[in-house]
PDB file of C-alpha atoms in Angstrom:
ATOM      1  CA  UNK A   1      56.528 146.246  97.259  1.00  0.00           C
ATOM      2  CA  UNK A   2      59.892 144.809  97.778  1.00  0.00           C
ATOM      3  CA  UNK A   3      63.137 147.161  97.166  1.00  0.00           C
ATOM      4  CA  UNK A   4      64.500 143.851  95.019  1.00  0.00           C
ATOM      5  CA  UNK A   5      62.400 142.031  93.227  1.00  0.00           C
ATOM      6  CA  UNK A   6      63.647 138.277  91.269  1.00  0.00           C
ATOM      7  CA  UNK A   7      62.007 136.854  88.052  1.00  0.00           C
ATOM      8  CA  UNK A   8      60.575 133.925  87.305  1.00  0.00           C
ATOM      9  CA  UNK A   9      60.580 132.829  91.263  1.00  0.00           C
ATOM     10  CA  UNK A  10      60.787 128.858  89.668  1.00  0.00           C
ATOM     11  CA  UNK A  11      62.780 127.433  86.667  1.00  0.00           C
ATOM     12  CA  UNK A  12      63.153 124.424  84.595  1.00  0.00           C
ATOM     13  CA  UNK A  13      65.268 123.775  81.689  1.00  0.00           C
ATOM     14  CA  UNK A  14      66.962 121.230  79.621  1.00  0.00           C
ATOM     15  CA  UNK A  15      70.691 120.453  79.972  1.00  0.00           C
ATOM     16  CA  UNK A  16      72.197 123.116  77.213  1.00  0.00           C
ATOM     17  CA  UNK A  17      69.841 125.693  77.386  1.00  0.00           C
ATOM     18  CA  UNK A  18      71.014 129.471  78.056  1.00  0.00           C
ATOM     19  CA  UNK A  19      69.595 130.729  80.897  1.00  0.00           C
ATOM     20  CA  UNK A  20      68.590 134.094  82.050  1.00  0.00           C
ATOM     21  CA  UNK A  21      67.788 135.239  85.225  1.00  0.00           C
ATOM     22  CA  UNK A  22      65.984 138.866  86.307  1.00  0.00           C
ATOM     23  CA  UNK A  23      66.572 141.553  89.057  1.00  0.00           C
ATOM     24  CA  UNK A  24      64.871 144.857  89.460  1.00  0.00           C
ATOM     25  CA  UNK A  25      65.596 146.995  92.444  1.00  0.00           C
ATOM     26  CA  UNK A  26      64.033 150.338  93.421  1.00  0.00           C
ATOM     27  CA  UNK A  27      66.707 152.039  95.661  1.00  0.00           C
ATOM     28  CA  UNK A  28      69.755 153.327  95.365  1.00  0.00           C
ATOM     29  CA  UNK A  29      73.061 150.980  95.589  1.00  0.00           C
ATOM     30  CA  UNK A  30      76.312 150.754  95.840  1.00  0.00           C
ATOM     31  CA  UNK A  31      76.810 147.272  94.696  1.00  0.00           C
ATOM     32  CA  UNK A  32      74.420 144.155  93.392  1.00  0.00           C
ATOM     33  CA  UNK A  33      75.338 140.880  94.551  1.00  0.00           C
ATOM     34  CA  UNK A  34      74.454 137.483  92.901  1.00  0.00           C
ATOM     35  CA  UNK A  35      74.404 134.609  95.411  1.00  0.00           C
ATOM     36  CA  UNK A  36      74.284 130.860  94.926  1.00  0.00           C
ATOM     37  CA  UNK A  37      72.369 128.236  97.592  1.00  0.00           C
ATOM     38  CA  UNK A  38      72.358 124.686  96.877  1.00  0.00           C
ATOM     39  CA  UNK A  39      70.131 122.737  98.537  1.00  0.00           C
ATOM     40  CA  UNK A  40      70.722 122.094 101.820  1.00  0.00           C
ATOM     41  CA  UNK A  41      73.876 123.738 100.960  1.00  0.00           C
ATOM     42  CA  UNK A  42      75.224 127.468 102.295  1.00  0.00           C
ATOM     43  CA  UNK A  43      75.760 130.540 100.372  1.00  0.00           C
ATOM     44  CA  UNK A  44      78.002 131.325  97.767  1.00  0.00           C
ATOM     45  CA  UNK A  45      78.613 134.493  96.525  1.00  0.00           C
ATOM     46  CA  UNK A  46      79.025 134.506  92.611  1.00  0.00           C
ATOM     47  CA  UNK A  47      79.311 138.564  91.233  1.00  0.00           C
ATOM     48  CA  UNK A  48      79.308 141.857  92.939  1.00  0.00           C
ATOM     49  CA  UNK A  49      78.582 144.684  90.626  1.00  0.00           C
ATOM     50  CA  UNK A  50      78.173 148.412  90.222  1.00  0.00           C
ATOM     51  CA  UNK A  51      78.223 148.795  86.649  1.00  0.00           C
ATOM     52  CA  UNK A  52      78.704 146.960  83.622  1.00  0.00           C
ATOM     53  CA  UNK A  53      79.203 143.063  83.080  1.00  0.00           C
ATOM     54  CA  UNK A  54      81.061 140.387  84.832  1.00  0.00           C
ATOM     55  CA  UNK A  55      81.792 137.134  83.598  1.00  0.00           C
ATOM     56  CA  UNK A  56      83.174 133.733  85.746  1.00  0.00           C
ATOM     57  CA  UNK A  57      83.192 130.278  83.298  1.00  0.00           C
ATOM     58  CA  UNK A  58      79.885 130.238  82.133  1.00  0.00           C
ATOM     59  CA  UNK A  59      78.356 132.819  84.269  1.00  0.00           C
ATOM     60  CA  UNK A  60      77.607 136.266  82.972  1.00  0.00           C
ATOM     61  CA  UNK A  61      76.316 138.904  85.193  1.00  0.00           C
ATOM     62  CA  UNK A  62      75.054 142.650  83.970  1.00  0.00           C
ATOM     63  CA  UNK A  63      73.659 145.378  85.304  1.00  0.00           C
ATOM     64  CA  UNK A  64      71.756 148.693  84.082  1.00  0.00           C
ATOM     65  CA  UNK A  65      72.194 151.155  86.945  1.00  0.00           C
ATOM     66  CA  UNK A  66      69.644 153.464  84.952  1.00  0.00           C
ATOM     67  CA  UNK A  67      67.270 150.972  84.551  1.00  0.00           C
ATOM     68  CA  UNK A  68      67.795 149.752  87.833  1.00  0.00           C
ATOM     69  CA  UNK A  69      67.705 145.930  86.632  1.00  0.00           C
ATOM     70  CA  UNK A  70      70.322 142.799  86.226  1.00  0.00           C
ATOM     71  CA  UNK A  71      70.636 139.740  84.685  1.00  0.00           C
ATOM     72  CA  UNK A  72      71.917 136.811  85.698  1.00  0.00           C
ATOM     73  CA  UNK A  73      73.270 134.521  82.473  1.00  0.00           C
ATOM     74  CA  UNK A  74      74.422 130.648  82.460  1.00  0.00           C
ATOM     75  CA  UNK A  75      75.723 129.996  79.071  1.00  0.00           C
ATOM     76  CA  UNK A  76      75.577 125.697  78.427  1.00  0.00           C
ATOM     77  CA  UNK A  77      73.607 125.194  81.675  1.00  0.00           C
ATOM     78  CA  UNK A  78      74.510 121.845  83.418  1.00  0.00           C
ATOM     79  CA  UNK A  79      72.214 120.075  86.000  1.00  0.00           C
ATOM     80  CA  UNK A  80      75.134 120.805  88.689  1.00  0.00           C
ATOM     81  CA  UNK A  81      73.664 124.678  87.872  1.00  0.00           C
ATOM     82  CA  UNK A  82      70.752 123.429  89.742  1.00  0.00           C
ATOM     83  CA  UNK A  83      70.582 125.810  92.774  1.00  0.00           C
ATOM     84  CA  UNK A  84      68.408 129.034  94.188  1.00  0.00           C
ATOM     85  CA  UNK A  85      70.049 132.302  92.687  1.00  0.00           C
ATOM     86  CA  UNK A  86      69.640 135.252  94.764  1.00  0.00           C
ATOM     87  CA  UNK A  87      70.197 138.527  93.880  1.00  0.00           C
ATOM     88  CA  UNK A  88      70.753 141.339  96.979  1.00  0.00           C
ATOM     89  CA  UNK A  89      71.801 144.811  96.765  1.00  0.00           C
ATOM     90  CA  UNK A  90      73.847 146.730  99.050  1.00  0.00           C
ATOM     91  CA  UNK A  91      73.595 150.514  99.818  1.00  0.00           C
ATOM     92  CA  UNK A  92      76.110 152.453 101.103  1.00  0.00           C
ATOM     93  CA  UNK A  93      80.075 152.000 100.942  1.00  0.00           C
ATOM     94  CA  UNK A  94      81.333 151.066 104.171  1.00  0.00           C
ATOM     95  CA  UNK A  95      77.973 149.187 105.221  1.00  0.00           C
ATOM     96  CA  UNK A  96      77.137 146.761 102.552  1.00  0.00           C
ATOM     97  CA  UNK A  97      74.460 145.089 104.437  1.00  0.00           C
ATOM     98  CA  UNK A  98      72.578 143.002 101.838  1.00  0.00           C
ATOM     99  CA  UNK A  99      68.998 143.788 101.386  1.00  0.00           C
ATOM    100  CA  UNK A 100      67.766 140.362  99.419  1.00  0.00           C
ATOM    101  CA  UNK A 101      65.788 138.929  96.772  1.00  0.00           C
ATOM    102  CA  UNK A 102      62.954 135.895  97.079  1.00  0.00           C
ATOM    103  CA  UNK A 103      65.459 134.063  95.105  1.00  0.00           C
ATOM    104  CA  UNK A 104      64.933 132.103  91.800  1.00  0.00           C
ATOM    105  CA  UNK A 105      65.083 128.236  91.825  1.00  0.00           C
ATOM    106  CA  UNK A 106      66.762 126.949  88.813  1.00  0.00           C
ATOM    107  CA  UNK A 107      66.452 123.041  88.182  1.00  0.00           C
ATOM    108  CA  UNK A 108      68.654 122.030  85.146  1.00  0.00           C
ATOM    109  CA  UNK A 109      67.312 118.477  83.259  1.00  0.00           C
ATOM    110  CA  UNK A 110      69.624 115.851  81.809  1.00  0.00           C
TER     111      UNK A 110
ATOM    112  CA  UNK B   1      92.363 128.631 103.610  1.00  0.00           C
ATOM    113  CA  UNK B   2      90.027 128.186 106.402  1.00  0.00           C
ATOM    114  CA  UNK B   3      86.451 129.930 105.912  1.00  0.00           C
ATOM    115  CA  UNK B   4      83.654 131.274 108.171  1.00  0.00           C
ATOM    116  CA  UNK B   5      83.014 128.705 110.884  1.00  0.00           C
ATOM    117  CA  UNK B   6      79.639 128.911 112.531  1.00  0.00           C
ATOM    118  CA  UNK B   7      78.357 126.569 115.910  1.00  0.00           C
ATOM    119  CA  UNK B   8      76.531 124.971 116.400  1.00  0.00           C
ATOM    120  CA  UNK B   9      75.404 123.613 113.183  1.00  0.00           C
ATOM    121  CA  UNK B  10      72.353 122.437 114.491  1.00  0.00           C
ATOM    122  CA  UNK B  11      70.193 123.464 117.913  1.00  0.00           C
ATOM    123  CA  UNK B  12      67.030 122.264 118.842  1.00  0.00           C
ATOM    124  CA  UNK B  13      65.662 124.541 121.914  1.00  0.00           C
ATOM    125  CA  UNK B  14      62.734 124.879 123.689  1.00  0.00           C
ATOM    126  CA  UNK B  15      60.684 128.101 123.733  1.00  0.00           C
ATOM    127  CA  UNK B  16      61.781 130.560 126.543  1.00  0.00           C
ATOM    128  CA  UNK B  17      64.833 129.498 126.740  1.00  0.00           C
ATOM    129  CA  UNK B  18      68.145 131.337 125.707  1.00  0.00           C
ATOM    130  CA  UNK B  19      70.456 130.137 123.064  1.00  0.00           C
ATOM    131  CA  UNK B  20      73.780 131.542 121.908  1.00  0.00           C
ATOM    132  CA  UNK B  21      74.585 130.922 118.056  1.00  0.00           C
ATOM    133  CA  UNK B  22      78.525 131.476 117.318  1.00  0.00           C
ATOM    134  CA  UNK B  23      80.737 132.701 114.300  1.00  0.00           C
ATOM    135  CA  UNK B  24      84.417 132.422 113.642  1.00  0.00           C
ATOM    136  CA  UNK B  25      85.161 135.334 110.794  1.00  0.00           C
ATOM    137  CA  UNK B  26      87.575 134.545 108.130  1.00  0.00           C
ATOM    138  CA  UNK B  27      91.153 135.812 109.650  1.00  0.00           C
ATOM    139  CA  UNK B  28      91.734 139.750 108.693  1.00  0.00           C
ATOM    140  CA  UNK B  29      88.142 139.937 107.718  1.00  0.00           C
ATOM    141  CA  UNK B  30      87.165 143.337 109.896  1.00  0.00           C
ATOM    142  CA  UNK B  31      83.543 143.233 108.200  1.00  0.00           C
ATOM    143  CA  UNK B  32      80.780 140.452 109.595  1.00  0.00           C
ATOM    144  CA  UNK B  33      77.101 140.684 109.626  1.00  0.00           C
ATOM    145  CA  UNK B  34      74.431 138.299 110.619  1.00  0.00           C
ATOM    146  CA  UNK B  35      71.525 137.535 109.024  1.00  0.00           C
ATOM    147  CA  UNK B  36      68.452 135.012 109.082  1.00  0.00           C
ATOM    148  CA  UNK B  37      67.065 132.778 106.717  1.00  0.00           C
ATOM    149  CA  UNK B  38      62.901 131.870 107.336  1.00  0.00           C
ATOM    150  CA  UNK B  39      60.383 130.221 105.324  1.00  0.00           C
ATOM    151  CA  UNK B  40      58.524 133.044 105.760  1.00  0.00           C
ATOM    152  CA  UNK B  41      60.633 135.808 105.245  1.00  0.00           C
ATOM    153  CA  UNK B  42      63.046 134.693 103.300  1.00  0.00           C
ATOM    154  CA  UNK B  43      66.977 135.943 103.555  1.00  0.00           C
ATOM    155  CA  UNK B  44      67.033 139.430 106.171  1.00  0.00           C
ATOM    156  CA  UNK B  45      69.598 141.183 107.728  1.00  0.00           C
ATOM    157  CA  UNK B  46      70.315 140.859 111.304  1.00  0.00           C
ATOM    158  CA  UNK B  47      73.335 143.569 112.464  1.00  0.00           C
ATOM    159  CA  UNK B  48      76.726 144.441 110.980  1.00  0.00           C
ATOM    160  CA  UNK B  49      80.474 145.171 112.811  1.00  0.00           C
ATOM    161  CA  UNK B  50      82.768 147.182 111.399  1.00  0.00           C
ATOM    162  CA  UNK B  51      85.886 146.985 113.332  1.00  0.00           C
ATOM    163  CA  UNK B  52      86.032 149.271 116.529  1.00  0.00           C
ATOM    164  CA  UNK B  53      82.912 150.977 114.922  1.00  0.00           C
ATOM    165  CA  UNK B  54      79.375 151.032 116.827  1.00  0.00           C
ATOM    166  CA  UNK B  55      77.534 148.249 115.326  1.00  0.00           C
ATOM    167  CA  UNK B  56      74.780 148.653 112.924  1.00  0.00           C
ATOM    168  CA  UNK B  57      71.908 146.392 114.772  1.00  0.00           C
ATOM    169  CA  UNK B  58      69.357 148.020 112.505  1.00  0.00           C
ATOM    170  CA  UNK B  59      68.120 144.644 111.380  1.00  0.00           C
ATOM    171  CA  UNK B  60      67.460 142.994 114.769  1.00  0.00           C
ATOM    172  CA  UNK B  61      63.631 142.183 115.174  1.00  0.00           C
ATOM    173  CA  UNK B  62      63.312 142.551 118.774  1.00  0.00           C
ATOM    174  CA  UNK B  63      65.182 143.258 121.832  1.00  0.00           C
ATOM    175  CA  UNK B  64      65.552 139.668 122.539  1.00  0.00           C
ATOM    176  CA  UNK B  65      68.310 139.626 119.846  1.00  0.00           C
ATOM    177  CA  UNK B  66      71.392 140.869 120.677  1.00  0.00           C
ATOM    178  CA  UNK B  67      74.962 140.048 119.582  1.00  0.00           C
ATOM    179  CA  UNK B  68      78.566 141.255 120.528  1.00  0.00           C
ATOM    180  CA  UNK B  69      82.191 140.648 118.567  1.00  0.00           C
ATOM    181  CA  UNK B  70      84.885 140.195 121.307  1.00  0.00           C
ATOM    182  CA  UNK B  71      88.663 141.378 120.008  1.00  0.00           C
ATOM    183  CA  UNK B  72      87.027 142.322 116.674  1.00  0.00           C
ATOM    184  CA  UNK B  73      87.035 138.354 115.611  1.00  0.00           C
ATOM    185  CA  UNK B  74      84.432 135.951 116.975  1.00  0.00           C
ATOM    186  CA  UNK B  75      81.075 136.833 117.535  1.00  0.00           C
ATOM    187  CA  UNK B  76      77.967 135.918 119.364  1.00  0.00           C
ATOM    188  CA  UNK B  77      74.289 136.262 118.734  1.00  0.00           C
ATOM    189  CA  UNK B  78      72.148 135.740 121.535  1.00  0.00           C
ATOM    190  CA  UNK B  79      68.046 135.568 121.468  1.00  0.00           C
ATOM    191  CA  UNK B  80      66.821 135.264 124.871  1.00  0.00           C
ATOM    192  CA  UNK B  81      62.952 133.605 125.713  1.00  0.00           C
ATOM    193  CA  UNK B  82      63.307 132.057 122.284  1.00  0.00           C
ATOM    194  CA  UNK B  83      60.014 132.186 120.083  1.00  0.00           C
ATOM    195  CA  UNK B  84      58.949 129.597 117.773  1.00  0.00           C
ATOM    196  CA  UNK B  85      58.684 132.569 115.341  1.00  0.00           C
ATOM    197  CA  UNK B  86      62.948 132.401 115.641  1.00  0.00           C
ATOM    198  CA  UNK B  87      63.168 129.206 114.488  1.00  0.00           C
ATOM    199  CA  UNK B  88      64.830 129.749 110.911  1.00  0.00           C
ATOM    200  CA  UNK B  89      69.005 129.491 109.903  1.00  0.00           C
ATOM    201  CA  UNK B  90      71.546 131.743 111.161  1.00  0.00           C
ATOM    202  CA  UNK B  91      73.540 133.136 108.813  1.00  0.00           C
ATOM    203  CA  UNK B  92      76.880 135.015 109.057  1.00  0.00           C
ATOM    204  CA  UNK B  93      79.370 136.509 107.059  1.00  0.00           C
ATOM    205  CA  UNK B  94      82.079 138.244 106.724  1.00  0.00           C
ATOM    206  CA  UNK B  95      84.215 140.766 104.639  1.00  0.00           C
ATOM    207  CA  UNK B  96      87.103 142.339 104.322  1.00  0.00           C
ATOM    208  CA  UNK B  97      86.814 145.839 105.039  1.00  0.00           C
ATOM    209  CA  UNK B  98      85.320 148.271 101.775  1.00  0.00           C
ATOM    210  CA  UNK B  99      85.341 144.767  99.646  1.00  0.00           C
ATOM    211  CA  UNK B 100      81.851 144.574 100.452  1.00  0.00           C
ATOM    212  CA  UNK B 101      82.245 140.808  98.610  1.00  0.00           C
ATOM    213  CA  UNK B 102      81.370 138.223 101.383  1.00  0.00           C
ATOM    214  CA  UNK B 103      82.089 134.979 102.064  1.00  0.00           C
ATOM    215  CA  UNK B 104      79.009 133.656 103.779  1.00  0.00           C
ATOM    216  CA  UNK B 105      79.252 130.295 107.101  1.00  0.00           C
ATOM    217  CA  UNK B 106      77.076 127.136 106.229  1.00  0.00           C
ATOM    218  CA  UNK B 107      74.906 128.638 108.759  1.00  0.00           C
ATOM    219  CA  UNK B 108      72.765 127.661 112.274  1.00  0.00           C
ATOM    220  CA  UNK B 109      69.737 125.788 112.128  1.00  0.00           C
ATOM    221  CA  UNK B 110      68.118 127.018 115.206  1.00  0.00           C
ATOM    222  CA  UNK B 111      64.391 125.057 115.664  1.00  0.00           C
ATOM    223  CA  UNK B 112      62.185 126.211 118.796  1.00  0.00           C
ATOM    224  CA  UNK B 113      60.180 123.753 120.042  1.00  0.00           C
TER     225      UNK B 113
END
């Protein structure tokens, strides 16, 4: 079993819609990182979390440290959303090494 | 400002022979790791400097892979007697020390033929 896991691995959705994005980890972290690849594109990196919620524009990021799970929200999603989220976790302070998702591939409709 | 920098962009090599993949940190950024992007394995980490510390090369699959930061700024990954199994994208980035946020090059698409 992988240490993070993504959910659903493929999306599609209509211009508008609210989207929600899944991450469940089974280790202990010091941070959770949400990442952004376009296609053919590098990486971005969009939150970094310990606790909490995070928001950037229409991005919204939380995290349940008990639960060991985030979410990943876009709020008015616009086909320009239309990238492979990634969601990594690092471990220890001082070393974040990222240990990473499969990734979820969001495609946003007009 | 300028970000990570990463050459070459693209190599095409054949197998068994050596190719060196470069990164140019951010400036100040004391942080940088490398890590590999594969079809099959998706996104893995490669090896991590910290400043004057001993890396962490924890991440490297074989002893083919090795890598070295010179003057705690650029550094080099090297995979000698490439493997068509090490054809994937390089990726590095780097950090400013206990951020832990990183800012991640457009990467090395290294293809063994």
């Amino acid at each position: 079993k992988n240490e993070v896991e993504q959910s659903p691995q493929n999306l599609t959705a209509q211009e508008g819609e609210f989207i929600t994005i899944n991450c469940s980890y089974s280790v202990g972290i010091s941070a959770l990182h949400w990442l952004q690849q376009h296609p053919g594109g590098g990486i971005v990196s969009l939150f970094m979390l310990s606790s909490g919620k995070k928001k950037h524009g229409r991005l919204i990021a939380t995290i349940n440290i008990q639960e060991k799970h985030s979410s990943l929200h876009i709020t008015a999603s616009h086909p320009r959303d239309s990238a492979v989220y990634i969601c990594a976790v690092s471990r220890n302070f001082g070393n974040e090494k990222l240990t990473f998702g499969t990734g979820t591939r969001l495609t946003i409709i007009p | 400002g300028a970000g990570v920098s990463q050459s070459p962009s693209n190599k095409v090599t054949e197998k068994g022979k050596d190719v060196e993949l470069r990164c140019d940190p951010i400036s100040g950024h004391t942080a940088l790791y490398w890590y590999r992007q594969s079809l099959g394995q998706g996104l893995e980490f490669l090896i991590y400097f910290q400043g004057n510390s001993a890396p962490d090369k924890s991440g490297l699959p074989s002893d083919r892979f090795s890598a070295e930061r010179t003057g705690g700024s650029v550094s080099t990954l090297t995979i000698q007697r490439t493997q068509q199994e090490d054809s994937a994208v390089y990726l590095c980035a780097s950090s400013l020390v206990l951020s832990g946020w990183q800012y991640f090059g457009p990467g090395t698409r290294l293809t063994v033929t």
